[in-house]
Amino acid sequence: MVYHSLILGAGQAGLAAAYYLRQAGVSFLVLEASEAVGNSWVHRYDSLRLFSPASYDALPGLAFPLPPESYPAKDEVAAYLRQYVAHHQLPVRCNEAVRELTLGADGVFTVQTAHGELRAHRVVVATGSSFSPLIPPVAAQLAESVFQVHSRHYHNPAQLPPGPVLVVGAGNSGAQIAAELACSRPVVLSEKAKPRFWPITLLGKSTVWWTDQLGLLHASTDSWAGPAPVPSGPRVPGGAGRARPAAGESGGLAEPGHEGTGRQLWAAWRGLRAGVVGPGAAGGRRGHVRA
């Protein structure tokens, strides 16, 4: 069988493409490398929330099942993606990591997976851009006493030993992790250029809402596209390049109106704008988080 289209990756982009192919009535299949849709979200750091409210987080054809002004957590995003597949009855095949993508002389693409090959006239590569962590060479020169963990493998502050932390990279994930850690220890956020931090709310409304009302939501390339998915498989020949998992890989801070941790994170986030934040210097080994 030769499909009309194959979609590589069952993240947000891949599922949205699948929705429109379903509307067009053509034959297609979605290939996902992990064992379940949404797994890339499940394995992110524990405190992750989207920086856009639920009213702006829906894929076409299905509203996000949370109050419009709420900020979905990572597990809620994963559950929504699984619900989306079931609601639209999208043909998703999990545990199908793509090994190679080639274009034949007949103009038909061949996709090689661990379970064989599939052919299609068109291929949508929706694997994202933040799968492979980028670790600078200088990291290998640090002393063994310096604990290191990449943001892709960071889950919560309990992973790190006591002491101050250097977070390298001020993208969404790096800044949010720095803000979370700053609630309990000194933190330095390092970036090659001065980062620009936008408020989550303004005059009681989401900043995303304001940019939408002003007609800037789709005109800006800086902030409001939402989280990007983690790729579902290995690099394929001729596929898109992969960048460091920082600014686009996940959501932003918790809504400042949330009780407890969210409010603390917002206070820490504001403090980070001034440079180093956190309690007084603590003893013990240093922590080092790369983002």
Short mmCIF file of C-alpha atoms in Angstrom, two decimals, residues 146-273:
data_model
loop_
_atom_site.label_atom_id
_atom_site.label_comp_id
_atom_site.label_asym_id
_atom_site.label_seq_id
_atom_site.Cartn_x
_atom_site.Cartn_y
_atom_site.Cartn_z
CA VAL A 146 30.32 19.60 40.18
CA PHE A 147 26.96 17.90 39.67
CA GLN A 148 25.66 18.36 36.12
CA VAL A 149 22.28 17.61 34.57
CA HIS A 150 20.73 18.72 31.30
CA SER A 151 17.26 20.29 31.33
CA ARG A 152 15.99 17.32 29.33
CA HIS A 153 16.75 15.10 32.32
CA TYR A 154 15.86 17.55 35.09
CA HIS A 155 12.65 16.81 37.06
CA ASN A 156 12.73 18.70 40.36
CA PRO A 157 15.10 20.37 42.86
CA ALA A 158 15.48 17.14 44.86
CA GLN A 159 17.75 15.82 42.09
CA LEU A 160 20.44 18.37 42.91
CA PRO A 161 22.79 18.29 45.90
CA PRO A 162 22.70 21.24 48.33
CA GLY A 163 24.41 24.45 47.31
CA PRO A 164 24.29 27.24 44.71
CA VAL A 165 23.37 26.49 41.10
CA LEU A 166 24.45 27.83 37.74
CA VAL A 167 21.79 27.48 35.04
CA VAL A 168 23.21 27.88 31.54
CA GLY A 169 20.67 29.10 29.00
CA ALA A 170 17.75 31.49 29.53
CA GLY A 171 15.18 29.92 27.25
CA ASN A 172 11.75 28.94 28.61
CA SER A 173 13.00 25.76 30.27
CA GLY A 174 16.22 27.28 31.60
CA ALA A 175 14.48 30.33 33.06
CA GLN A 176 11.69 28.32 34.64
CA ILE A 177 14.09 25.81 36.17
CA ALA A 178 16.20 28.67 37.51
CA ALA A 179 13.13 30.29 39.05
CA GLU A 180 12.09 27.02 40.67
CA LEU A 181 15.54 26.37 42.12
CA ALA A 182 15.80 29.95 43.37
CA CYS A 183 13.03 29.23 45.87
CA SER A 184 15.46 27.17 47.93
CA ARG A 185 19.05 28.07 46.98
CA PRO A 186 21.23 30.74 45.33
CA VAL A 187 20.94 30.67 41.53
CA VAL A 188 22.83 32.33 38.70
CA LEU A 189 21.18 32.37 35.27
CA SER A 190 23.74 32.56 32.47
CA GLU A 191 23.01 33.71 28.90
CA LYS A 192 25.24 35.17 26.20
CA ALA A 193 22.90 38.15 25.75
CA LYS A 194 20.59 39.85 28.21
CA PRO A 195 17.31 37.88 28.08
CA ARG A 196 13.93 39.55 27.72
CA PHE A 197 11.32 38.35 30.19
CA TRP A 198 7.67 39.01 29.49
CA PRO A 199 4.97 39.06 32.18
CA ILE A 200 2.39 36.30 32.09
CA THR A 201 -0.48 38.63 32.93
CA LEU A 202 -1.13 42.33 32.41
CA LEU A 203 -4.04 44.16 34.03
CA GLY A 204 -5.61 40.88 35.00
CA LYS A 205 -5.49 39.31 31.53
CA SER A 206 -3.01 36.91 29.96
CA THR A 207 -0.32 38.61 27.90
CA VAL A 208 -1.24 36.17 25.15
CA TRP A 209 -4.78 37.59 25.26
CA TRP A 210 -3.44 41.11 24.89
CA THR A 211 -1.23 40.21 21.91
CA ASP A 212 -4.23 38.50 20.33
CA GLN A 213 -6.45 41.53 20.82
CA LEU A 214 -3.78 43.79 19.36
CA GLY A 215 -3.34 41.54 16.35
CA LEU A 216 0.21 40.60 17.30
CA LEU A 217 -0.30 36.95 18.23
CA HIS A 218 0.68 35.57 14.83
CA ALA A 219 2.94 38.46 13.85
CA SER A 220 5.57 37.95 16.56
CA THR A 221 8.29 35.32 16.32
CA ASP A 222 9.41 35.81 19.91
CA SER A 223 6.98 34.40 22.37
CA TRP A 224 3.53 33.14 21.76
CA ALA A 225 3.66 30.08 19.54
CA GLY A 226 3.39 27.80 22.58
CA PRO A 227 5.41 24.72 23.39
CA ALA A 228 7.08 22.65 20.74
CA PRO A 229 7.07 18.86 20.86
CA VAL A 230 10.04 16.66 21.55
CA PRO A 231 10.89 14.67 18.40
CA SER A 232 9.52 11.17 18.22
CA GLY A 233 12.46 9.43 16.59
CA PRO A 234 16.08 9.60 15.52
CA ARG A 235 17.42 11.95 12.91
CA VAL A 236 16.56 10.96 9.35
CA PRO A 237 18.70 11.75 6.30
CA GLY A 238 17.74 15.12 4.93
CA GLY A 239 15.57 15.86 7.99
CA ALA A 240 15.40 19.11 9.87
CA GLY A 241 18.33 20.04 12.09
CA ARG A 242 18.01 19.80 15.86
CA ALA A 243 18.79 22.61 18.24
CA ARG A 244 19.34 22.77 21.98
CA PRO A 245 16.26 22.05 24.08
CA ALA A 246 15.72 25.48 25.52
CA ALA A 247 13.39 28.23 24.41
CA GLY A 248 10.97 26.22 22.33
CA GLU A 249 10.82 22.90 24.09
CA SER A 250 8.29 23.61 26.78
CA GLY A 251 6.02 26.10 28.50
CA GLY A 252 6.87 28.99 30.75
CA LEU A 253 6.22 29.87 34.35
CA ALA A 254 3.21 28.95 36.41
CA GLU A 255 0.48 31.56 36.51
CA PRO A 256 1.29 33.99 39.35
CA GLY A 257 -2.24 33.71 40.71
CA HIS A 258 -1.76 30.03 41.53
CA GLU A 259 -1.45 29.13 45.20
CA GLY A 260 1.80 27.95 46.74
CA THR A 261 4.55 27.02 44.32
CA GLY A 262 3.21 29.05 41.41
CA ARG A 263 3.24 32.25 43.47
CA GLN A 264 6.74 31.51 44.75
CA LEU A 265 7.96 30.82 41.23
CA TRP A 266 6.58 34.13 40.03
CA ALA A 267 8.38 35.98 42.83
CA ALA A 268 11.60 34.14 42.02
CA TRP A 269 11.18 34.84 38.32
CA ARG A 270 10.92 38.56 38.98
CA GLY A 271 14.01 38.36 41.14
CA LEU A 272 15.97 36.68 38.38
CA ARG A 273 15.56 39.79 36.25
#
